Amino acid sequence: MTNKGEKLLRSRFQKPLAKLTKEFTASIPFDWRLYRQDITGSIAHVRMLTRQAIITQENADLILSGLMSIHEEIDNGVFDFKIELEDIHMNIESRLFEKIGDVAGQLHTGRSRNDQISLDMRLYMKEAINQTIIRLVEVQKVLLYLAEENIEVIMPGYTHLQKAQPILFPHYLLAYFEMMSRDIERFQSCLKRTDVLPLGSGALAGVTYSIDRDFLARELELNHISKNSIDAVSDRDFVLEYESNAAIAMMHLSRFAEEVIIFSSAEFGFWEIDEAYATTSSIMPQKKNPDVAELIRGKTGRVYGSLVSLLTVMKGLPLAYNRDMQEDKQFLFDVVDTLLSCLEIFSGMIRTLHINAETMHKASIGNYTLATDIADYLVRKGLSFRDAHNIVGKLVQYAASEGKNFSEMSLDEYRSFSTLFSTEIYDITVETSVADRNIPGGTAAQQVKEAIARAKEDLKLVNPS
Amino acid sequence: MTNKGEKLLRSRFQKPLAKLTKEFTASIPFDWRLYRQDITGSIAHVRMLTRQAIITQENADLILSGLMSIHEEIDNGVFDFKIELEDIHMNIESRLFEKIGDVAGQLHTGRSRNDQISLDMRLYMKEAINQTIIRLVEVQKVLLYLAEENIEVIMPGYTHLQKAQPILFPHYLLAYFEMMSRDIERFQSCLKRTDVLPLGSGALAGVTYSIDRDFLARELELNHISKNSIDAVSDRDFVLEYESNAAIAMMHLSRFAEEVIIFSSAEFGFWEIDEAYATTSSIMPQKKNPDVAELIRGKTGRVYGSLVSLLTVMKGLPLAYNRDMQEDKQFLFDVVDTLLSCLEIFSGMIRTLHINAETMHKASIGNYTLATDIADYLVRKGLSFRDAHNIVGKLVQYAASEGKNFSEMSLDEYRSFSTLFSTEIYDITVETSVADRNIPGGTAAQQVKEAIARAKEDLKLVNPS
Amino acid sequence: MTNKGEKLLRSRFQKPLAKLTKEFTASIPFDWRLYRQDITGSIAHVRMLTRQAIITQENADLILSGLMSIHEEIDNGVFDFKIELEDIHMNIESRLFEKIGDVAGQLHTGRSRNDQISLDMRLYMKEAINQTIIRLVEVQKVLLYLAEENIEVIMPGYTHLQKAQPILFPHYLLAYFEMMSRDIERFQSCLKRTDVLPLGSGALAGVTYSIDRDFLARELELNHISKNSIDAVSDRDFVLEYESNAAIAMMHLSRFAEEVIIFSSAEFGFWEIDEAYATTSSIMPQKKNPDVAELIRGKTGRVYGSLVSLLTVMKGLPLAYNRDMQEDKQFLFDVVDTLLSCLEIFSGMIRTLHINAETMHKASIGNYTLATDIADYLVRKGLSFRDAHNIVGKLVQYAASEGKNFSEMSLDEYRSFSTLFSTEIYDITVETSVADRNIPGGTAAQQVKEAIARAKEDLKLVNPS
Amino acid sequence: MTNKGEKLLRSRFQKPLAKLTKEFTASIPFDWRLYRQDITGSIAHVRMLTRQAIITQENADLILSGLMSIHEEIDNGVFDFKIELEDIHMNIESRLFEKIGDVAGQLHTGRSRNDQISLDMRLYMKEAINQTIIRLVEVQKVLLYLAEENIEVIMPGYTHLQKAQPILFPHYLLAYFEMMSRDIERFQSCLKRTDVLPLGSGALAGVTYSIDRDFLARELELNHISKNSIDAVSDRDFVLEYESNAAIAMMHLSRFAEEVIIFSSAEFGFWEIDEAYATTSSIMPQKKNPDVAELIRGKTGRVYGSLVSLLTVMKGLPLAYNRDMQEDKQFLFDVVDTLLSCLEIFSGMIRTLHINAETMHKASIGNYTLATDIADYLVRKGLSFRDAHNIVGKLVQYAASEGKNFSEMSLDEYRSFSTLFSTEIYDITVETSVADRNIPGGTAAQQVKEAIARAKEDLKLVNPS
């Protein structure tokens, strides 16, 4: 019975499938990964069929023990996956025939591969979402750890990659914490629309057997049952939603990765990547390259591409199931694997960054980063902000042409731009600049410490499984 | 004062902007659409500054009346937008100078264009989300209307565009109802992450003024304040999330549009598009073309492209604001306009479809659509499903070669495949097939009626505000 | 020497790579596929180094025989690829050390992995392009075969999936022939920019050894040498260009696939897919599904996604090599594999289509497909085309309301719309309609036969290798 | 006659188009841009119809003078485009009726909007391609100008944004010259497939009139006539190809833009953007931001998105014309406008960069950029490259731990790593490093000067129009 599955299904045809067609249409090279979910689903289905007296307890026991031994075979790598059996469903069913004979034929009662694969995907996705949230939380913990380790470190904040204003390094880290909090929210939201039992939908119209869908949902720990059988077998929203969320999450990582790369250049030197995460060159023996960060940045494109793939696949498909939808799997698996591995290595890479606090601090002083503070000073002296901005702009032009820093300018030089300037102007430093932004969400140490404390509380509430 | 705004800002430079640069960088050709949001934000900002005694009541009154008269000018189309003033913020601020003189310079106290544009975008998005949900609900109501109008109509259900099983037409319509319910959920979820006040974040580090962010949030009816100033000015997640959701929603519409096109072909003939939604040809006078459905299908690509654009733009951007992010606006506006107009015309187009119930019913009978029911019949007679499937497959092969329908085969012919067949076999019809799928989510009339009732209840709960 | 390669390279570091980093950065799981190209390149490199007296003949012989025996090991599946050796280059080099000892260290003289991988990719791509063209030509031959087999078959031509005008089926087939001719042109054009030797570029600046680049180009049958070393190691245009061309080629296939699906529906019935290319359902025994066509249509999304991936990866990368670029490989391999397999099975699927010529012909008659011909008739009688179009539009409206075809209308009925009508009107048939479009590129049999003849000539000129 | 066009076409219907449908389907808001092409095409068409005696010379003269006066009206901004007339074709045709009466009805003889719009697009594209090539050549000239102006400037070459090896700044510039040469090649190649006359294809099957297609091609300066009428009206390959090429060209610009941004940061300081291309901040008066470069980088996403849009639109469309294809225009226009404006401003921005040659040179010295040269030195002394690489790696590790540059190390220190070192080691400098890479495509001054000379010759051969 080399291909019982195939033969059974194709009784309507006279010809066998062309070998080329078999290879082209087979999904077993990738959907074997769903074997746990597939067998879990089948076990629940058999229990339900028994409970509903659709199959006998005796036959159910045979099927269940067959399924469990197949599970073990696959776990142990001794299962022989066959391309001619097309997919994970038929590979398992066909093996069941080998093991227990014709009773195996009862397993598919009241079920279609259309609702079966939807179930498998949903069970897989639930695990994937939980894993993703766990990994995001790990990154968040590393960010908080780094923030607390470097609680006093001042660095230049950038806009347009030009120095803008001094900020606390922990404040910078918390910006990423916020992004990941939103990521987690999105994955949690997507979970609701994944956590749905499709069994009972049959091929598309529902089944004629007295299936107990609520029992199935309880057995499989799914919180909802699908409301429309046609939709249930046509819907891949939950995959698209995971991929959209993954694309945004990777975008966040890519931004940090870009900064890992730029800030570890010789020219910036804000931090150094630990050797465990750095590579060298086959020809230039001095090189210490941030390959991990570069790959994370690059893999963002990979995840974007997968999202585009599935959106394209689903566009304009008439209801209900179409074989195009088989293309959802490889890309979903790749997105999940990519996001999980990127998050994992990202945690390690940033936890071990060697922070050059002094370089950061020094960089925060130059290039007139206090210009806004000086304008604000003039506002407090009575100018409108626009006038103050105007004066400080001229001041900067003058200072730059003289090659001086703010602190190197004399009071007379200051006063030639506005008589509102007094010696207080020399009290404005990167430290006061940071401390003065003492507003909720601002970079003052007090605010940042409170933000860290709140973040820790928030993390306790995330309960991925 | 042709370009006071530009001059004021550029005191740091000796040279003016090149004309080319002005045109290339200006966002006013598209961001003028945010004028309501921008002025609303400025009004709240001024009120707060007054309350915090940062500016006097007198000056505030001047600014507020100036802003309101500018609002009116734009409403009435008499405002002169200037490219050299770069964006909506500077156009309004510069006009304010013209109207009230140097007091205008106080408006930008404690604010940066970075947090200002984030506010404008968020206020715009809140409206867009609400409008989107309203339009989705409208489509859902049309679906329910059509379902009730055609409550008894049977049509063939398809998989692979091959006839699969008979289904109720209302059941088919409810599949789309489910998709749109998920769309609504997603937009509602996205609303939470949009509904956030960024003001107070300044350029990136927070401001040095005693801004009352909670007051601002209340004034602007925003439910949250941003937690991190750097993130607040760098974040476009809410735009990406809207666009992702829009892409999925358009995908749903594109599937229905495909069916509008296929089902209104001469060959299917399941429905006819109302003339108000049909076009003809410049050369072929007989043509009645489903252009509206085609354009909806096509515009799906448009929305996908916008999502790809912004994902690409945001990839690898270092913190905080970068000018690349200006590219978010045109595409967002286009996505919102596209989705809203597609939903609006979609409602009209499907509400006025001329349903050919008889053609549908007739189509549901041929091509052995009852094969599954016959297999289920054999299962009830004691066969395993696989054996039953096998027998019916052969039956179909035989019948097709004889050119007969199931109903045209004699009992003897049936029994030559299995002696389990009896005259009951002739009682299986498309009507019984539909009725037998009496399981939650199934196509039986009882289930569909309950689903419609539940859907109506659910609709009452959606309250887009 | 488990990881000699790794150790040798990392003498600059004290710490080893983290295990996680090794797994994350390793490309050997996919770039092993380049082993033939890599060894071919190394052989040419060694020959050149010997010729230039950079290494001795004796050492060269050792290295060459080592490389050849490694080639054999990989061919025979007995080579042990090691993740810790990162990529195909280091896996081979490290094995060479095992085989021939320290002489192996001379192989990498005057070469970097940056120019080496560029070479490997270019050699791979040249093969891929040639294979692609061969497969496209195969499809074109099948189209010509089908065109000649069905030279007289008339079918309805569609616009907007509504019947437009009668056309010859071979004319329809030749439309796809044209698309593929453009595909071939594009791949040939891309070949020119692929066919370039990057060796000699070193890491990015060129090498200090007296490398003979022209000799290398000749040995490797490459027609050009790269003109700028920085560009040579940074350039992935040739990959992007292949992927763009592949996206367009898949788009073409997806259009035909859509028609395979629609035209093999029960409602159209223009053709039937051969059983060797059709699948059935696990639950509905009557189903005959066009899965191959659906998968081709779906895989279009896959190829689009890969293009988006690499475009995203390359965006904004500073010169020269960045590790992000490693992400080019898996997607390129997938695009090549996908396109080649789709083209192969597409040929088979369409060659074996069972054409229902009679159904096609019958469909071409109904639904007023002759309306344009009737308008043209009136133009020949002296009306302007717009007036003629107007009259025939009314005629169609009348006929449709009467439920009549054109041929069923009386002359009086015709003449009530225009007295220009005479009995000649009944001579207008789908046959004359087709024959009258006797203009270069038109559907008249004479034109189509000439087009077939020309196409055959053109095919002779395509010489992929 | 407010909407003669609409009324004339819709004689087949009883109902008018819904207002909503008119607005939704109208393309006139964007396709008015094709008016020159449309009228040019119509003029050629009328001349041909006259020549073929299909219309009289007298009528032709009327039509031609009408068309020319319409052209003038649009040129002068006094033409009243009407949404209810749907598109540019019907707007012009309807106005022609107003001007010359019913003779206007002869214009559309032997033509359909399907072949007409294809012609308009092709004529537009030919211009766009030529403009694009002209702009690319301008950028190339600026690159050569900069290269010659800075012929001796040495800078560090980077890989992974870590200093790799010293290079000549002109060599770096020429890398971009190469990219743009490939861009030009691609646009030239695409031109061949654009330069095709579709007229004569009619709606899809060819026309019944004795159209002289070769005459039309000559009149319109098109080099080819389309070979298959169905393909001619279904084909948008030329648009996709332009957009693919534009995406790659923008990717090139985005890489340079990234470097403009990074190299003009305070930390790198390799160059400064001219004030004419720099902006400042509304709040931080010291800022000098590279907005132009950021927008170019950002607009890359815009072009990618447009490509994705059209690929998505075209996927799975059955032949021949479908209204989805109307979505090609806005995105194409946007891609052309974006690419042309980015190229234009890019030329200006880089031509005016203030190069800090000294900073570049200084940066090229530190961070062990000569490590490869030292390894090559050891190879020349007899070591294998791998052994040399190994030794220099240790040398770097030692030097870094001592905080010394190569030049600061004593000969004894060198010799403790290898006794092959002698005082010659101090002769290795960034100057010798550059000079030693004297291989075609390498960074040695001799090679670079030859490359510049060759580039100038090549430029003379590009003859865009």
PDB file of C-alpha atoms in Angstrom, chain A residues 9-10 12-18 20-21 24-25 108 111-113 203 274-288 291-292 294-299 301-302 304-305 308-309 312-313 317 322-324 326-327 330-331 341-342 344-345, chain C residues 9-10 12-18 20-21 24-25 108 111-113 203 274-288 291-292 294-299 301-302 304-305 308-309 312-313 317 322-324 326-327 330-331 341-342 344-345:
ATOM      1  CA  LEU A   9      -8.976   9.704  -2.920  1.00  0.00           C
ATOM      2  CA  ARG A  10      -8.707   9.376  -6.684  1.00  0.00           C
ATOM      3  CA  ARG A  12     -13.123   9.322  -9.469  1.00  0.00           C
ATOM      4  CA  PHE A  13     -10.233   9.380 -11.945  1.00  0.00           C
ATOM      5  CA  GLN A  14      -8.833   6.816 -14.330  1.00  0.00           C
ATOM      6  CA  LYS A  15      -5.358   8.271 -14.578  1.00  0.00           C
ATOM      7  CA  PRO A  16      -2.904   8.747 -11.752  1.00  0.00           C
ATOM      8  CA  LEU A  17      -1.396  12.134 -11.024  1.00  0.00           C
ATOM      9  CA  ALA A  18       1.646  12.951 -13.125  1.00  0.00           C
ATOM     10  CA  LEU A  20       5.545  16.262 -11.788  1.00  0.00           C
ATOM     11  CA  THR A  21       2.122  17.214 -10.456  1.00  0.00           C
ATOM     12  CA  PHE A  24       4.547  20.393  -7.566  1.00  0.00           C
ATOM     13  CA  THR A  25       1.438  20.186  -5.430  1.00  0.00           C
ATOM     14  CA  HIS A 108     -12.162  11.460   8.447  1.00  0.00           C
ATOM     15  CA  ARG A 111     -14.225  16.426   8.578  1.00  0.00           C
ATOM     16  CA  SER A 112     -12.541  17.825   5.479  1.00  0.00           C
ATOM     17  CA  ARG A 113      -8.946  18.746   4.894  1.00  0.00           C
ATOM     18  CA  ALA A 203     -15.436  21.291   3.023  1.00  0.00           C
ATOM     19  CA  ASP A 274      30.772  41.983  22.390  1.00  0.00           C
ATOM     20  CA  GLU A 275      33.141  39.672  20.559  1.00  0.00           C
ATOM     21  CA  ALA A 276      30.666  36.843  20.966  1.00  0.00           C
ATOM     22  CA  TYR A 277      28.386  38.721  18.588  1.00  0.00           C
ATOM     23  CA  ALA A 278      31.030  40.179  16.243  1.00  0.00           C
ATOM     24  CA  THR A 279      32.644  38.705  13.168  1.00  0.00           C
ATOM     25  CA  THR A 280      35.750  39.538  11.175  1.00  0.00           C
ATOM     26  CA  SER A 281      36.829  39.463   7.571  1.00  0.00           C
ATOM     27  CA  SER A 282      38.428  36.732   5.493  1.00  0.00           C
ATOM     28  CA  ILE A 283      40.919  39.240   4.154  1.00  0.00           C
ATOM     29  CA  MET A 284      41.060  42.221   6.531  1.00  0.00           C
ATOM     30  CA  PRO A 285      42.307  40.862   9.842  1.00  0.00           C
ATOM     31  CA  GLN A 286      41.502  44.026  11.812  1.00  0.00           C
ATOM     32  CA  LYS A 287      37.763  44.009  11.130  1.00  0.00           C
ATOM     33  CA  LYS A 288      35.175  43.731  13.897  1.00  0.00           C
ATOM     34  CA  ASP A 291      26.987  41.175  11.348  1.00  0.00           C
ATOM     35  CA  VAL A 292      24.230  40.215  13.738  1.00  0.00           C
ATOM     36  CA  GLU A 294      23.118  43.810   9.888  1.00  0.00           C
ATOM     37  CA  LEU A 295      21.332  40.505   9.472  1.00  0.00           C
ATOM     38  CA  ILE A 296      18.483  41.631  11.708  1.00  0.00           C
ATOM     39  CA  ARG A 297      18.192  44.766   9.609  1.00  0.00           C
ATOM     40  CA  GLY A 298      18.303  42.654   6.449  1.00  0.00           C
ATOM     41  CA  LYS A 299      15.803  40.090   7.655  1.00  0.00           C
ATOM     42  CA  GLY A 301      13.059  42.738   4.209  1.00  0.00           C
ATOM     43  CA  ARG A 302      12.440  39.019   4.454  1.00  0.00           C
ATOM     44  CA  TYR A 304       8.057  42.351   4.594  1.00  0.00           C
ATOM     45  CA  GLY A 305       8.335  40.099   1.554  1.00  0.00           C
ATOM     46  CA  VAL A 308       3.450  40.910   0.510  1.00  0.00           C
ATOM     47  CA  SER A 309       3.397  37.308  -0.708  1.00  0.00           C
ATOM     48  CA  THR A 312      -0.961  38.931  -3.055  1.00  0.00           C
ATOM     49  CA  VAL A 313      -2.003  35.302  -2.826  1.00  0.00           C
ATOM     50  CA  LEU A 317      -9.682  34.642  -4.516  1.00  0.00           C
ATOM     51  CA  ASN A 322      -8.515  27.550  -3.293  1.00  0.00           C
ATOM     52  CA  ARG A 323      -5.212  25.754  -3.577  1.00  0.00           C
ATOM     53  CA  ASP A 324      -3.365  29.075  -3.774  1.00  0.00           C
ATOM     54  CA  GLN A 326      -1.363  26.433   0.455  1.00  0.00           C
ATOM     55  CA  GLU A 327       1.251  29.111  -0.150  1.00  0.00           C
ATOM     56  CA  GLN A 330       6.157  28.254   4.200  1.00  0.00           C
ATOM     57  CA  PHE A 331       6.122  31.995   4.532  1.00  0.00           C
ATOM     58  CA  SER A 341      15.444  34.061  16.249  1.00  0.00           C
ATOM     59  CA  CYS A 342      15.956  37.785  15.708  1.00  0.00           C
ATOM     60  CA  GLU A 344      16.463  35.948  20.792  1.00  0.00           C
ATOM     61  CA  ILE A 345      19.816  37.051  19.441  1.00  0.00           C
TER      62      ILE A 345
ATOM     63  CA  LEU C   9      39.855  34.087  10.899  1.00  0.00           C
ATOM     64  CA  ARG C  10      39.262  35.154  14.478  1.00  0.00           C
ATOM     65  CA  ARG C  12      41.934  39.256  16.266  1.00  0.00           C
ATOM     66  CA  PHE C  13      39.448  38.263  18.982  1.00  0.00           C
ATOM     67  CA  GLN C  14      39.837  36.667  22.360  1.00  0.00           C
ATOM     68  CA  LYS C  15      36.343  35.237  22.613  1.00  0.00           C
ATOM     69  CA  PRO C  16      34.761  32.732  20.273  1.00  0.00           C
ATOM     70  CA  LEU C  17      31.487  33.437  18.568  1.00  0.00           C
ATOM     71  CA  ALA C  18      28.430  32.665  20.682  1.00  0.00           C
ATOM     72  CA  LEU C  20      23.616  31.472  18.833  1.00  0.00           C
ATOM     73  CA  THR C  21      25.585  33.877  16.660  1.00  0.00           C
ATOM     74  CA  PHE C  24      22.167  33.027  13.210  1.00  0.00           C
ATOM     75  CA  THR C  25      24.858  34.208  10.834  1.00  0.00           C
ATOM     76  CA  HIS C 108      42.760  32.892  -0.617  1.00  0.00           C
ATOM     77  CA  ARG C 111      40.786  37.291  -3.039  1.00  0.00           C
ATOM     78  CA  SER C 112      38.130  38.170  -0.505  1.00  0.00           C
ATOM     79  CA  ARG C 113      34.867  36.489   0.283  1.00  0.00           C
ATOM     80  CA  ALA C 203      37.364  43.251  -0.118  1.00  0.00           C
ATOM     81  CA  ASP C 274      -6.163  16.334 -17.953  1.00  0.00           C
ATOM     82  CA  GLU C 275      -6.526  14.003 -15.009  1.00  0.00           C
ATOM     83  CA  ALA C 276      -2.762  13.844 -14.671  1.00  0.00           C
ATOM     84  CA  TYR C 277      -2.870  17.492 -13.618  1.00  0.00           C
ATOM     85  CA  ALA C 278      -6.108  17.468 -11.625  1.00  0.00           C
ATOM     86  CA  THR C 279      -6.750  16.624  -8.011  1.00  0.00           C
ATOM     87  CA  THR C 280      -9.829  15.752  -6.026  1.00  0.00           C
ATOM     88  CA  SER C 281     -11.160  16.387  -2.548  1.00  0.00           C
ATOM     89  CA  SER C 282     -10.727  14.415   0.656  1.00  0.00           C
ATOM     90  CA  ILE C 283     -14.438  14.733   1.305  1.00  0.00           C
ATOM     91  CA  MET C 284     -16.198  15.530  -1.989  1.00  0.00           C
ATOM     92  CA  PRO C 285     -15.589  12.559  -4.262  1.00  0.00           C
ATOM     93  CA  GLN C 286     -16.881  14.275  -7.399  1.00  0.00           C
ATOM     94  CA  LYS C 287     -14.343  17.099  -7.404  1.00  0.00           C
ATOM     95  CA  LYS C 288     -11.858  17.656 -10.222  1.00  0.00           C
ATOM     96  CA  ASP C 291      -4.791  22.752  -8.278  1.00  0.00           C
ATOM     97  CA  VAL C 292      -1.780  23.147 -10.536  1.00  0.00           C
ATOM     98  CA  GLU C 294      -4.146  27.607  -8.619  1.00  0.00           C
ATOM     99  CA  LEU C 295      -0.672  27.001  -7.253  1.00  0.00           C
ATOM    100  CA  ILE C 296       0.923  28.797 -10.188  1.00  0.00           C
ATOM    101  CA  ARG C 297      -1.384  31.722  -9.553  1.00  0.00           C
ATOM    102  CA  GLY C 298      -0.540  31.584  -5.852  1.00  0.00           C
ATOM    103  CA  LYS C 299       3.194  31.278  -6.367  1.00  0.00           C
ATOM    104  CA  GLY C 301       2.699  36.123  -4.742  1.00  0.00           C
ATOM    105  CA  ARG C 302       5.742  34.204  -3.617  1.00  0.00           C
ATOM    106  CA  TYR C 304       6.552  39.200  -5.759  1.00  0.00           C
ATOM    107  CA  GLY C 305       7.405  38.824  -2.087  1.00  0.00           C
ATOM    108  CA  VAL C 308      10.102  43.111  -2.273  1.00  0.00           C
ATOM    109  CA  SER C 309      12.428  41.416   0.206  1.00  0.00           C
ATOM    110  CA  THR C 312      13.978  46.342   0.975  1.00  0.00           C
ATOM    111  CA  VAL C 313      17.262  44.758   1.993  1.00  0.00           C
ATOM    112  CA  LEU C 317      22.835  50.319   2.488  1.00  0.00           C
ATOM    113  CA  ASN C 322      27.114  44.718   4.336  1.00  0.00           C
ATOM    114  CA  ARG C 323      25.993  41.446   5.832  1.00  0.00           C
ATOM    115  CA  ASP C 324      22.362  42.284   5.060  1.00  0.00           C
ATOM    116  CA  GLN C 326      23.501  37.647   2.576  1.00  0.00           C
ATOM    117  CA  GLU C 327      19.703  37.703   2.540  1.00  0.00           C
ATOM    118  CA  GLN C 330      17.585  32.111  -0.240  1.00  0.00           C
ATOM    119  CA  PHE C 331      15.067  34.272  -2.009  1.00  0.00           C
ATOM    120  CA  SER C 341       9.057  24.522 -11.862  1.00  0.00           C
ATOM    121  CA  CYS C 342       6.024  26.651 -12.743  1.00  0.00           C
ATOM    122  CA  GLU C 344       7.799  23.192 -16.539  1.00  0.00           C
ATOM    123  CA  ILE C 345       4.455  22.071 -15.191  1.00  0.00           C
TER     124      ILE C 345
END
